[in-house]
Amino acid sequence: MLLLSKKSVISFKGAEGHDLKAVVARYTKSAEPSPGGAILLFTHAVGAHKEQWLPVIERLFADSELNISEAWSLDAACHGDSLPYNKDLIETDLQALADLAAYGEAVLGLLASGLFPYQNRNVIAVGHSAGCQAISIAFVNKGEPIPFKTIILVEPVFLPDDIGTSLLSRYIKPTSARKWQWKSRDEAAEYLSSTLPWKRWHKEILEVYVEYGIVHSISGSELKTPPKVEAACYPNAKAQAEGLQNLPALTEQRPVHVIFGTRYDFVPKKLRDGFVASSKDRLRSLRSVEGAGHMLVQENPIGCAEAIKAVLRESTLLSQPKL
């Protein structure tokens, strides 16, 4: 399905008071979308970017049973199209730039920008991994009811600070050492399709990653998000702890749905099972998707879309009006 898209730049305050910018994309099926349909807001994982939601978004729009007007997808300040606007901080204050709490502030910046038409609308927030923390932090930090009617968390990593620090620190070195520059886009595509973790990704996602996640450079082609910037996100376990602390307030105020992959490859089974056991009574629903691990959106976008559709169908507000 061909979606119409428009990109915009928003401004907000990040960690240490830095003035940051983020790029958001708006997707619609027509130039004048239905004003009565739902609005979806997507946030991405560390190492991903806003366009990686596209195969999922396209499948949601293609479902005639769902009344969706538009979808928005937001890059974190340290990822994708947002990074060039904040690149000075790579050398001067990388940790502040990579602070995942700033992703939550970016969500609030979007709501405050006047671009996002959330008033009197059915707004559904969908986050993946670090994007779950962004939604959680935004919800709690706003200090007033945030306009999300429903929240969908895909592979949330909500862990106590000490456990999160120990778990995430193991990803710093291998992430920093990743190859990220090639002579051409074709060479990049060939390398990624034969190398973990990318070779596990669905073909559509890999195509999107090569098209939107790689930029021309002096050396040829390179990832928009350099490995050292991605790796700088991992020492910041505070956001994961905040997500865990915020979950009770989140579930008390809004229906929260969680979707996991069935393969344990990022958060160990014991920790995942502990989170599920302690949280399942608060959640509106808990679903799993076969054939995927933590990078569920990338590895099985079809299954991910189906799980999200199942959540959306639970809301009568999303039913298409009968003719």
PDB file of C-alpha atoms in Angstrom:
ATOM      1  CA  MET A   1       0.000   0.000   0.000  1.00  0.00           C
ATOM      2  CA  LEU A   2       1.320   3.444  -0.955  1.00  0.00           C
ATOM      3  CA  LEU A   3       1.104   5.820   2.001  1.00  0.00           C
ATOM      4  CA  LEU A   4       1.320   9.593   1.829  1.00  0.00           C
ATOM      5  CA  SER A   5       3.989  10.929   4.157  1.00  0.00           C
ATOM      6  CA  LYS A   6       5.161  14.255   5.496  1.00  0.00           C
ATOM      7  CA  LYS A   7       8.165  14.919   7.730  1.00  0.00           C
ATOM      8  CA  SER A   8       8.397  17.687  10.305  1.00  0.00           C
ATOM      9  CA  VAL A   9      11.001  18.816  12.848  1.00  0.00           C
ATOM     10  CA  ILE A  10      10.086  19.515  16.467  1.00  0.00           C
ATOM     11  CA  SER A  11      12.104  21.163  19.260  1.00  0.00           C
ATOM     12  CA  PHE A  12      12.258  20.192  22.917  1.00  0.00           C
ATOM     13  CA  LYS A  13      14.473  20.265  26.003  1.00  0.00           C
ATOM     14  CA  GLY A  14      16.566  17.185  26.673  1.00  0.00           C
ATOM     15  CA  ALA A  15      18.910  16.049  29.436  1.00  0.00           C
ATOM     16  CA  GLU A  16      21.109  18.711  31.029  1.00  0.00           C
ATOM     17  CA  GLY A  17      18.881  21.384  29.513  1.00  0.00           C
ATOM     18  CA  HIS A  18      20.112  20.837  25.961  1.00  0.00           C
ATOM     19  CA  ASP A  19      17.960  22.178  23.144  1.00  0.00           C
ATOM     20  CA  LEU A  20      17.215  19.178  20.955  1.00  0.00           C
ATOM     21  CA  LYS A  21      15.325  18.482  17.756  1.00  0.00           C
ATOM     22  CA  ALA A  22      13.551  15.380  16.502  1.00  0.00           C
ATOM     23  CA  VAL A  23      12.050  14.391  13.170  1.00  0.00           C
ATOM     24  CA  VAL A  24       8.550  12.969  12.990  1.00  0.00           C
ATOM     25  CA  ALA A  25       6.795  11.426   9.984  1.00  0.00           C
ATOM     26  CA  ARG A  26       3.033  11.465   9.427  1.00  0.00           C
ATOM     27  CA  TYR A  27       1.459   8.758   7.255  1.00  0.00           C
ATOM     28  CA  THR A  28      -2.007   8.787   5.714  1.00  0.00           C
ATOM     29  CA  LYS A  29      -3.849   6.877   2.995  1.00  0.00           C
ATOM     30  CA  SER A  30      -5.307  10.034   1.459  1.00  0.00           C
ATOM     31  CA  ALA A  31      -4.640  13.759   1.386  1.00  0.00           C
ATOM     32  CA  GLU A  32      -7.707  14.312   3.578  1.00  0.00           C
ATOM     33  CA  PRO A  33      -7.918  11.484   6.125  1.00  0.00           C
ATOM     34  CA  SER A  34     -11.135  10.812   8.013  1.00  0.00           C
ATOM     35  CA  PRO A  35     -11.349  13.096  11.062  1.00  0.00           C
ATOM     36  CA  GLY A  36     -13.163  10.389  13.015  1.00  0.00           C
ATOM     37  CA  GLY A  37     -10.536   7.679  12.790  1.00  0.00           C
ATOM     38  CA  ALA A  38      -7.850   6.775  15.297  1.00  0.00           C
ATOM     39  CA  ILE A  39      -4.387   8.303  15.351  1.00  0.00           C
ATOM     40  CA  LEU A  40      -1.444   5.996  16.046  1.00  0.00           C
ATOM     41  CA  LEU A  41       1.896   7.208  17.430  1.00  0.00           C
ATOM     42  CA  PHE A  42       4.903   4.870  17.070  1.00  0.00           C
ATOM     43  CA  THR A  43       8.240   5.013  18.915  1.00  0.00           C
ATOM     44  CA  HIS A  44      11.210   2.800  18.024  1.00  0.00           C
ATOM     45  CA  ALA A  45      13.888   0.686  19.712  1.00  0.00           C
ATOM     46  CA  VAL A  46      17.571   1.501  20.171  1.00  0.00           C
ATOM     47  CA  GLY A  47      19.324   0.877  16.856  1.00  0.00           C
ATOM     48  CA  ALA A  48      16.124   1.271  14.857  1.00  0.00           C
ATOM     49  CA  HIS A  49      14.415   4.352  13.407  1.00  0.00           C
ATOM     50  CA  LYS A  50      10.941   5.618  12.678  1.00  0.00           C
ATOM     51  CA  GLU A  51      10.646   4.022   9.214  1.00  0.00           C
ATOM     52  CA  GLN A  52      11.110   0.523  10.605  1.00  0.00           C
ATOM     53  CA  TRP A  53       7.461   0.655  11.619  1.00  0.00           C
ATOM     54  CA  LEU A  54       6.395   1.116   7.977  1.00  0.00           C
ATOM     55  CA  PRO A  55       5.647  -2.561   7.130  1.00  0.00           C
ATOM     56  CA  VAL A  56       3.475  -2.741  10.268  1.00  0.00           C
ATOM     57  CA  ILE A  57       1.779   0.607   9.578  1.00  0.00           C
ATOM     58  CA  GLU A  58       0.993  -0.418   6.000  1.00  0.00           C
ATOM     59  CA  ARG A  59      -0.694  -3.619   7.187  1.00  0.00           C
ATOM     60  CA  LEU A  60      -2.756  -1.746   9.754  1.00  0.00           C
ATOM     61  CA  PHE A  61      -3.967   0.763   7.157  1.00  0.00           C
ATOM     62  CA  ALA A  62      -4.783  -2.092   4.760  1.00  0.00           C
ATOM     63  CA  ASP A  63      -7.195  -3.701   7.243  1.00  0.00           C
ATOM     64  CA  SER A  64     -10.662  -2.533   6.239  1.00  0.00           C
ATOM     65  CA  GLU A  65     -12.074  -3.404   9.662  1.00  0.00           C
ATOM     66  CA  LEU A  66      -9.947  -0.762  11.380  1.00  0.00           C
ATOM     67  CA  ASN A  67     -10.850   2.917  11.300  1.00  0.00           C
ATOM     68  CA  ILE A  68      -7.412   4.560  11.289  1.00  0.00           C
ATOM     69  CA  SER A  69      -6.987   8.123  10.035  1.00  0.00           C
ATOM     70  CA  GLU A  70      -3.258   8.634  10.370  1.00  0.00           C
ATOM     71  CA  ALA A  71      -0.066   7.233  11.865  1.00  0.00           C
ATOM     72  CA  TRP A  72       2.919   9.142  13.235  1.00  0.00           C
ATOM     73  CA  SER A  73       6.403   7.769  13.848  1.00  0.00           C
ATOM     74  CA  LEU A  74       9.052   9.669  15.807  1.00  0.00           C
ATOM     75  CA  ASP A  75      12.858   9.395  15.667  1.00  0.00           C
ATOM     76  CA  ALA A  76      14.715   9.755  18.967  1.00  0.00           C
ATOM     77  CA  ALA A  77      17.106  12.725  19.019  1.00  0.00           C
ATOM     78  CA  CYS A  78      20.089  10.380  18.757  1.00  0.00           C
ATOM     79  CA  HIS A  79      18.746   8.233  15.919  1.00  0.00           C
ATOM     80  CA  GLY A  80      17.887   8.374  12.239  1.00  0.00           C
ATOM     81  CA  ASP A  81      16.901  11.681  10.679  1.00  0.00           C
ATOM     82  CA  SER A  82      16.991  13.466  14.048  1.00  0.00           C
ATOM     83  CA  LEU A  83      20.706  12.938  14.661  1.00  0.00           C
ATOM     84  CA  PRO A  84      22.071  15.507  12.148  1.00  0.00           C
ATOM     85  CA  TYR A  85      20.151  18.246  13.989  1.00  0.00           C
ATOM     86  CA  ASN A  86      21.881  17.302  17.243  1.00  0.00           C
ATOM     87  CA  LYS A  87      25.254  16.063  15.940  1.00  0.00           C
ATOM     88  CA  ASP A  88      27.333  18.635  17.889  1.00  0.00           C
ATOM     89  CA  LEU A  89      26.465  16.747  21.071  1.00  0.00           C
ATOM     90  CA  ILE A  90      28.136  13.578  19.770  1.00  0.00           C
ATOM     91  CA  GLU A  91      31.474  15.123  20.725  1.00  0.00           C
ATOM     92  CA  THR A  92      30.432  17.482  23.527  1.00  0.00           C
ATOM     93  CA  ASP A  93      27.845  15.522  25.538  1.00  0.00           C
ATOM     94  CA  LEU A  94      27.095  12.144  24.002  1.00  0.00           C
ATOM     95  CA  GLN A  95      25.541  10.684  27.156  1.00  0.00           C
ATOM     96  CA  ALA A  96      23.009  13.515  27.369  1.00  0.00           C
ATOM     97  CA  LEU A  97      22.176  13.033  23.688  1.00  0.00           C
ATOM     98  CA  ALA A  98      21.744   9.270  24.170  1.00  0.00           C
ATOM     99  CA  ASP A  99      19.692   9.624  27.368  1.00  0.00           C
ATOM    100  CA  LEU A 100      16.550   7.579  26.701  1.00  0.00           C
ATOM    101  CA  ALA A 101      14.573   9.854  29.007  1.00  0.00           C
ATOM    102  CA  ALA A 102      15.044  12.481  26.290  1.00  0.00           C
ATOM    103  CA  TYR A 103      12.989  10.276  23.971  1.00  0.00           C
ATOM    104  CA  GLY A 104      10.084  10.723  26.364  1.00  0.00           C
ATOM    105  CA  GLU A 105      10.644  14.469  26.240  1.00  0.00           C
ATOM    106  CA  ALA A 106      10.550  14.250  22.435  1.00  0.00           C
ATOM    107  CA  VAL A 107       7.087  12.676  22.678  1.00  0.00           C
ATOM    108  CA  LEU A 108       5.984  15.562  24.881  1.00  0.00           C
ATOM    109  CA  GLY A 109       7.592  17.976  22.424  1.00  0.00           C
ATOM    110  CA  LEU A 110       5.472  16.523  19.640  1.00  0.00           C
ATOM    111  CA  LEU A 111       2.304  16.912  21.705  1.00  0.00           C
ATOM    112  CA  ALA A 112       3.222  20.517  22.468  1.00  0.00           C
ATOM    113  CA  SER A 113       4.217  21.355  18.892  1.00  0.00           C
ATOM    114  CA  GLY A 114       0.712  21.931  17.563  1.00  0.00           C
ATOM    115  CA  LEU A 115       1.416  19.490  14.719  1.00  0.00           C
ATOM    116  CA  PHE A 116      -0.157  16.448  16.341  1.00  0.00           C
ATOM    117  CA  PRO A 117      -3.989  16.652  16.197  1.00  0.00           C
ATOM    118  CA  TYR A 118      -4.725  14.809  19.433  1.00  0.00           C
ATOM    119  CA  GLN A 119      -7.539  16.881  20.915  1.00  0.00           C
ATOM    120  CA  ASN A 120     -10.829  14.941  21.082  1.00  0.00           C
ATOM    121  CA  ARG A 121      -9.254  12.082  19.127  1.00  0.00           C
ATOM    122  CA  ASN A 122      -8.682   8.409  19.813  1.00  0.00           C
ATOM    123  CA  VAL A 123      -4.879   8.375  20.134  1.00  0.00           C
ATOM    124  CA  ILE A 124      -3.087   5.050  20.540  1.00  0.00           C
ATOM    125  CA  ALA A 125       0.612   4.943  21.451  1.00  0.00           C
ATOM    126  CA  VAL A 126       2.709   1.989  20.268  1.00  0.00           C
ATOM    127  CA  GLY A 127       6.278   1.625  21.523  1.00  0.00           C
ATOM    128  CA  HIS A 128       9.004  -0.949  20.921  1.00  0.00           C
ATOM    129  CA  SER A 129      11.709  -1.560  23.561  1.00  0.00           C
ATOM    130  CA  ALA A 130      13.231   1.875  24.303  1.00  0.00           C
ATOM    131  CA  GLY A 131      10.144   3.363  22.681  1.00  0.00           C
ATOM    132  CA  CYS A 132       8.127   1.836  25.532  1.00  0.00           C
ATOM    133  CA  GLN A 133      10.227   3.794  28.017  1.00  0.00           C
ATOM    134  CA  ALA A 134       9.638   6.960  25.984  1.00  0.00           C
ATOM    135  CA  ILE A 135       5.868   6.528  26.164  1.00  0.00           C
ATOM    136  CA  SER A 136       5.964   5.679  29.860  1.00  0.00           C
ATOM    137  CA  ILE A 137       8.203   8.626  30.753  1.00  0.00           C
ATOM    138  CA  ALA A 138       6.113  11.025  28.680  1.00  0.00           C
ATOM    139  CA  PHE A 139       2.915   9.826  30.326  1.00  0.00           C
ATOM    140  CA  VAL A 140       4.193  10.298  33.867  1.00  0.00           C
ATOM    141  CA  ASN A 141       6.264  13.452  33.285  1.00  0.00           C
ATOM    142  CA  LYS A 142       3.506  15.440  31.662  1.00  0.00           C
ATOM    143  CA  GLY A 143       1.861  16.108  35.020  1.00  0.00           C
ATOM    144  CA  GLU A 144      -1.627  16.006  33.537  1.00  0.00           C
ATOM    145  CA  PRO A 145      -3.661  13.413  31.627  1.00  0.00           C
ATOM    146  CA  ILE A 146      -1.832  12.624  28.403  1.00  0.00           C
ATOM    147  CA  PRO A 147      -4.048  12.071  25.347  1.00  0.00           C
ATOM    148  CA  PHE A 148      -3.269   8.375  24.814  1.00  0.00           C
ATOM    149  CA  LYS A 149      -6.484   6.370  25.054  1.00  0.00           C
ATOM    150  CA  THR A 150      -4.668   3.036  24.718  1.00  0.00           C
ATOM    151  CA  ILE A 151      -1.009   2.048  25.104  1.00  0.00           C
ATOM    152  CA  ILE A 152       0.639  -0.901  23.339  1.00  0.00           C
ATOM    153  CA  LEU A 153       4.103  -1.927  24.532  1.00  0.00           C
ATOM    154  CA  VAL A 154       6.092  -4.240  22.242  1.00  0.00           C
ATOM    155  CA  GLU A 155       8.948  -6.032  24.027  1.00  0.00           C
ATOM    156  CA  PRO A 156       9.219  -3.546  26.919  1.00  0.00           C
ATOM    157  CA  VAL A 157      12.466  -3.710  28.914  1.00  0.00           C
ATOM    158  CA  PHE A 158      11.287  -2.609  32.347  1.00  0.00           C
ATOM    159  CA  LEU A 159      13.964  -3.641  34.864  1.00  0.00           C
ATOM    160  CA  PRO A 160      15.252  -2.487  38.260  1.00  0.00           C
ATOM    161  CA  ASP A 161      18.213  -0.105  37.944  1.00  0.00           C
ATOM    162  CA  ASP A 162      20.892  -2.522  39.217  1.00  0.00           C
ATOM    163  CA  ILE A 163      19.725  -5.422  37.049  1.00  0.00           C
ATOM    164  CA  GLY A 164      19.275  -3.191  34.019  1.00  0.00           C
ATOM    165  CA  THR A 165      22.781  -1.761  34.368  1.00  0.00           C
ATOM    166  CA  SER A 166      24.315  -5.245  34.519  1.00  0.00           C
ATOM    167  CA  LEU A 167      22.244  -6.565  31.607  1.00  0.00           C
ATOM    168  CA  LEU A 168      22.628  -3.624  29.231  1.00  0.00           C
ATOM    169  CA  SER A 169      26.339  -3.049  29.819  1.00  0.00           C
ATOM    170  CA  ARG A 170      27.147  -6.299  28.009  1.00  0.00           C
ATOM    171  CA  TYR A 171      25.893  -4.769  24.730  1.00  0.00           C
ATOM    172  CA  ILE A 172      28.168  -1.709  24.782  1.00  0.00           C
ATOM    173  CA  LYS A 173      31.361  -3.299  23.423  1.00  0.00           C
ATOM    174  CA  PRO A 174      29.872  -5.455  20.619  1.00  0.00           C
ATOM    175  CA  THR A 175      27.624  -2.593  19.490  1.00  0.00           C
ATOM    176  CA  SER A 176      30.554  -0.144  19.398  1.00  0.00           C
ATOM    177  CA  ALA A 177      32.581  -2.569  17.277  1.00  0.00           C
ATOM    178  CA  ARG A 178      29.935  -3.060  14.586  1.00  0.00           C
ATOM    179  CA  LYS A 179      30.777  -2.352  10.954  1.00  0.00           C
ATOM    180  CA  TRP A 180      28.803   0.668   9.785  1.00  0.00           C
ATOM    181  CA  GLN A 181      30.498   1.999   6.650  1.00  0.00           C
ATOM    182  CA  TRP A 182      30.601   0.475   3.164  1.00  0.00           C
ATOM    183  CA  LYS A 183      31.645   1.463  -0.351  1.00  0.00           C
ATOM    184  CA  SER A 184      28.060   1.451  -1.609  1.00  0.00           C
ATOM    185  CA  ARG A 185      24.476   0.886  -0.573  1.00  0.00           C
ATOM    186  CA  ASP A 186      24.496  -2.452  -2.439  1.00  0.00           C
ATOM    187  CA  GLU A 187      27.563  -3.578  -0.495  1.00  0.00           C
ATOM    188  CA  ALA A 188      25.841  -2.529   2.732  1.00  0.00           C
ATOM    189  CA  ALA A 189      22.732  -4.518   1.815  1.00  0.00           C
ATOM    190  CA  GLU A 190      24.798  -7.618   1.032  1.00  0.00           C
ATOM    191  CA  TYR A 191      26.704  -7.356   4.310  1.00  0.00           C
ATOM    192  CA  LEU A 192      23.611  -6.791   6.454  1.00  0.00           C
ATOM    193  CA  SER A 193      21.658  -9.660   4.862  1.00  0.00           C
ATOM    194  CA  SER A 194      24.400 -12.119   5.842  1.00  0.00           C
ATOM    195  CA  THR A 195      25.342 -10.791   9.291  1.00  0.00           C
ATOM    196  CA  LEU A 196      23.655 -10.982  12.684  1.00  0.00           C
ATOM    197  CA  PRO A 197      21.454  -9.429  13.925  1.00  0.00           C
ATOM    198  CA  TRP A 198      20.217  -8.145  10.558  1.00  0.00           C
ATOM    199  CA  LYS A 199      20.101 -11.488   8.749  1.00  0.00           C
ATOM    200  CA  ARG A 200      17.295 -12.522  11.098  1.00  0.00           C
ATOM    201  CA  TRP A 201      15.199  -9.585   9.966  1.00  0.00           C
ATOM    202  CA  HIS A 202      12.252  -9.906   7.621  1.00  0.00           C
ATOM    203  CA  LYS A 203      13.039  -9.023   3.993  1.00  0.00           C
ATOM    204  CA  GLU A 204      10.706  -6.009   4.009  1.00  0.00           C
ATOM    205  CA  ILE A 205      12.318  -4.587   7.132  1.00  0.00           C
ATOM    206  CA  LEU A 206      15.821  -5.059   5.771  1.00  0.00           C
ATOM    207  CA  GLU A 207      14.820  -3.226   2.595  1.00  0.00           C
ATOM    208  CA  VAL A 208      13.398  -0.372   4.667  1.00  0.00           C
ATOM    209  CA  TYR A 209      16.555  -0.303   6.798  1.00  0.00           C
ATOM    210  CA  VAL A 210      18.800  -0.042   3.743  1.00  0.00           C
ATOM    211  CA  GLU A 211      16.589   2.599   2.136  1.00  0.00           C
ATOM    212  CA  TYR A 212      16.041   4.832   5.178  1.00  0.00           C
ATOM    213  CA  GLY A 213      18.757   3.835   7.660  1.00  0.00           C
ATOM    214  CA  ILE A 214      21.773   4.363   5.385  1.00  0.00           C
ATOM    215  CA  VAL A 215      23.049   7.670   4.054  1.00  0.00           C
ATOM    216  CA  HIS A 216      25.678   8.591   1.465  1.00  0.00           C
ATOM    217  CA  SER A 217      28.991   9.732   2.956  1.00  0.00           C
ATOM    218  CA  ILE A 218      32.551  10.572   1.956  1.00  0.00           C
ATOM    219  CA  SER A 219      33.476   6.902   2.351  1.00  0.00           C
ATOM    220  CA  GLY A 220      30.468   5.717   0.337  1.00  0.00           C
ATOM    221  CA  SER A 221      27.517   4.684   2.498  1.00  0.00           C
ATOM    222  CA  GLU A 222      27.084   4.534   6.259  1.00  0.00           C
ATOM    223  CA  LEU A 223      24.428   3.985   8.903  1.00  0.00           C
ATOM    224  CA  LYS A 224      22.551   7.129   9.899  1.00  0.00           C
ATOM    225  CA  THR A 225      23.040   6.146  13.534  1.00  0.00           C
ATOM    226  CA  PRO A 226      26.754   5.414  14.181  1.00  0.00           C
ATOM    227  CA  PRO A 227      27.483   2.442  16.468  1.00  0.00           C
ATOM    228  CA  LYS A 228      29.111   4.640  19.122  1.00  0.00           C
ATOM    229  CA  VAL A 229      25.895   6.657  19.424  1.00  0.00           C
ATOM    230  CA  GLU A 230      23.760   3.514  19.635  1.00  0.00           C
ATOM    231  CA  ALA A 231      26.135   2.004  22.219  1.00  0.00           C
ATOM    232  CA  ALA A 232      25.912   5.162  24.340  1.00  0.00           C
ATOM    233  CA  CYS A 233      22.223   4.384  24.930  1.00  0.00           C
ATOM    234  CA  TYR A 234      22.964   1.180  26.826  1.00  0.00           C
ATOM    235  CA  PRO A 235      24.677   2.526  29.975  1.00  0.00           C
ATOM    236  CA  ASN A 236      21.490   4.459  30.710  1.00  0.00           C
ATOM    237  CA  ALA A 237      19.500   1.864  32.673  1.00  0.00           C
ATOM    238  CA  LYS A 238      17.648   4.614  34.531  1.00  0.00           C
ATOM    239  CA  ALA A 239      14.977   4.804  31.830  1.00  0.00           C
ATOM    240  CA  GLN A 240      14.260   1.077  32.166  1.00  0.00           C
ATOM    241  CA  ALA A 241      13.892   1.491  35.928  1.00  0.00           C
ATOM    242  CA  GLU A 242      11.599   4.476  35.420  1.00  0.00           C
ATOM    243  CA  GLY A 243       9.465   2.415  33.059  1.00  0.00           C
ATOM    244  CA  LEU A 244       9.055  -0.238  35.741  1.00  0.00           C
ATOM    245  CA  GLN A 245       8.246   2.358  38.396  1.00  0.00           C
ATOM    246  CA  ASN A 246       5.738   4.089  36.125  1.00  0.00           C
ATOM    247  CA  LEU A 247       3.880   0.939  35.096  1.00  0.00           C
ATOM    248  CA  PRO A 248       1.370   0.898  38.001  1.00  0.00           C
ATOM    249  CA  ALA A 249       0.368   4.515  37.315  1.00  0.00           C
ATOM    250  CA  LEU A 250       0.215   3.806  33.608  1.00  0.00           C
ATOM    251  CA  THR A 251      -2.065   0.790  33.984  1.00  0.00           C
ATOM    252  CA  GLU A 252      -4.304   2.544  36.513  1.00  0.00           C
ATOM    253  CA  GLN A 253      -5.058   5.362  34.097  1.00  0.00           C
ATOM    254  CA  ARG A 254      -5.079   3.651  30.699  1.00  0.00           C
ATOM    255  CA  PRO A 255      -5.518   0.172  29.208  1.00  0.00           C
ATOM    256  CA  VAL A 256      -2.014  -1.169  28.588  1.00  0.00           C
ATOM    257  CA  HIS A 257      -1.370  -4.115  26.253  1.00  0.00           C
ATOM    258  CA  VAL A 258       1.973  -5.933  26.055  1.00  0.00           C
ATOM    259  CA  ILE A 259       3.315  -7.981  23.122  1.00  0.00           C
ATOM    260  CA  PHE A 260       6.397 -10.206  23.395  1.00  0.00           C
ATOM    261  CA  GLY A 261       8.314 -12.408  20.999  1.00  0.00           C
ATOM    262  CA  THR A 262       8.567 -16.059  21.992  1.00  0.00           C
ATOM    263  CA  ARG A 263      12.381 -16.234  21.757  1.00  0.00           C
ATOM    264  CA  TYR A 264      14.372 -15.098  24.789  1.00  0.00           C
ATOM    265  CA  ASP A 265      17.431 -13.344  23.381  1.00  0.00           C
ATOM    266  CA  PHE A 266      17.771  -9.954  25.087  1.00  0.00           C
ATOM    267  CA  VAL A 267      16.114 -10.141  28.479  1.00  0.00           C
ATOM    268  CA  PRO A 268      16.757 -13.570  30.087  1.00  0.00           C
ATOM    269  CA  LYS A 269      13.747 -15.826  30.582  1.00  0.00           C
ATOM    270  CA  LYS A 270      13.868 -15.553  34.370  1.00  0.00           C
ATOM    271  CA  LEU A 271      13.667 -11.753  34.267  1.00  0.00           C
ATOM    272  CA  ARG A 272      10.945 -11.736  31.592  1.00  0.00           C
ATOM    273  CA  ASP A 273       8.872 -14.285  33.488  1.00  0.00           C
ATOM    274  CA  GLY A 274       9.286 -12.274  36.690  1.00  0.00           C
ATOM    275  CA  PHE A 275       8.035  -9.130  34.972  1.00  0.00           C
ATOM    276  CA  VAL A 276       5.043 -10.956  33.502  1.00  0.00           C
ATOM    277  CA  ALA A 277       4.141 -12.593  36.817  1.00  0.00           C
ATOM    278  CA  SER A 278       4.242  -9.294  38.687  1.00  0.00           C
ATOM    279  CA  SER A 279       2.454  -7.245  36.016  1.00  0.00           C
ATOM    280  CA  LYS A 280      -0.063  -9.451  34.214  1.00  0.00           C
ATOM    281  CA  ASP A 281      -2.940  -8.575  36.561  1.00  0.00           C
ATOM    282  CA  ARG A 282      -2.479  -4.907  35.692  1.00  0.00           C
ATOM    283  CA  LEU A 283      -2.346  -5.412  31.932  1.00  0.00           C
ATOM    284  CA  ARG A 284      -5.408  -5.343  29.708  1.00  0.00           C
ATOM    285  CA  SER A 285      -3.861  -8.063  27.549  1.00  0.00           C
ATOM    286  CA  LEU A 286      -0.626 -10.003  27.093  1.00  0.00           C
ATOM    287  CA  ARG A 287       0.203 -11.514  23.691  1.00  0.00           C
ATOM    288  CA  SER A 288       3.118 -13.358  22.119  1.00  0.00           C
ATOM    289  CA  VAL A 289       4.342 -13.560  18.546  1.00  0.00           C
ATOM    290  CA  GLU A 290       6.075 -16.658  17.192  1.00  0.00           C
ATOM    291  CA  GLY A 291       9.241 -16.510  15.151  1.00  0.00           C
ATOM    292  CA  ALA A 292      10.732 -13.478  16.862  1.00  0.00           C
ATOM    293  CA  GLY A 293      12.836 -12.364  19.784  1.00  0.00           C
ATOM    294  CA  HIS A 294      13.377  -8.915  21.212  1.00  0.00           C
ATOM    295  CA  MET A 295      13.561  -7.310  17.765  1.00  0.00           C
ATOM    296  CA  LEU A 296      10.034  -8.485  17.083  1.00  0.00           C
ATOM    297  CA  VAL A 297       9.139  -5.560  14.826  1.00  0.00           C
ATOM    298  CA  GLN A 298      12.141  -6.331  12.615  1.00  0.00           C
ATOM    299  CA  GLU A 299      12.004 -10.134  12.657  1.00  0.00           C
ATOM    300  CA  ASN A 300       8.279 -10.696  12.235  1.00  0.00           C
ATOM    301  CA  PRO A 301       6.462  -7.500  11.180  1.00  0.00           C
ATOM    302  CA  ILE A 302       3.521  -9.570   9.906  1.00  0.00           C
ATOM    303  CA  GLY A 303       2.993 -11.260  13.273  1.00  0.00           C
ATOM    304  CA  CYS A 304       3.567  -7.967  15.044  1.00  0.00           C
ATOM    305  CA  ALA A 305       0.924  -6.267  12.896  1.00  0.00           C
ATOM    306  CA  GLU A 306      -1.548  -9.076  13.566  1.00  0.00           C
ATOM    307  CA  ALA A 307      -1.013  -8.782  17.321  1.00  0.00           C
ATOM    308  CA  ILE A 308      -1.550  -5.014  17.180  1.00  0.00           C
ATOM    309  CA  LYS A 309      -4.675  -5.513  15.060  1.00  0.00           C
ATOM    310  CA  ALA A 310      -6.041  -7.859  17.723  1.00  0.00           C
ATOM    311  CA  VAL A 311      -5.546  -5.146  20.323  1.00  0.00           C
ATOM    312  CA  LEU A 312      -7.122  -2.469  18.137  1.00  0.00           C
ATOM    313  CA  ARG A 313     -10.180  -4.608  17.429  1.00  0.00           C
ATOM    314  CA  GLU A 314     -10.893  -4.662  21.158  1.00  0.00           C
ATOM    315  CA  SER A 315     -11.710  -0.972  20.921  1.00  0.00           C
ATOM    316  CA  THR A 316     -15.159  -0.270  19.437  1.00  0.00           C
ATOM    317  CA  LEU A 317     -13.842   3.189  18.589  1.00  0.00           C
ATOM    318  CA  LEU A 318     -11.754   1.564  15.867  1.00  0.00           C
ATOM    319  CA  SER A 319     -14.582  -0.251  14.133  1.00  0.00           C
ATOM    320  CA  GLN A 320     -15.344   1.076  10.691  1.00  0.00           C
ATOM    321  CA  PRO A 321     -18.869   2.519  10.469  1.00  0.00           C
ATOM    322  CA  LYS A 322     -21.283   0.202   8.702  1.00  0.00           C
ATOM    323  CA  LEU A 323     -22.608   1.481   5.369  1.00  0.00           C
TER     324      LEU A 323
END
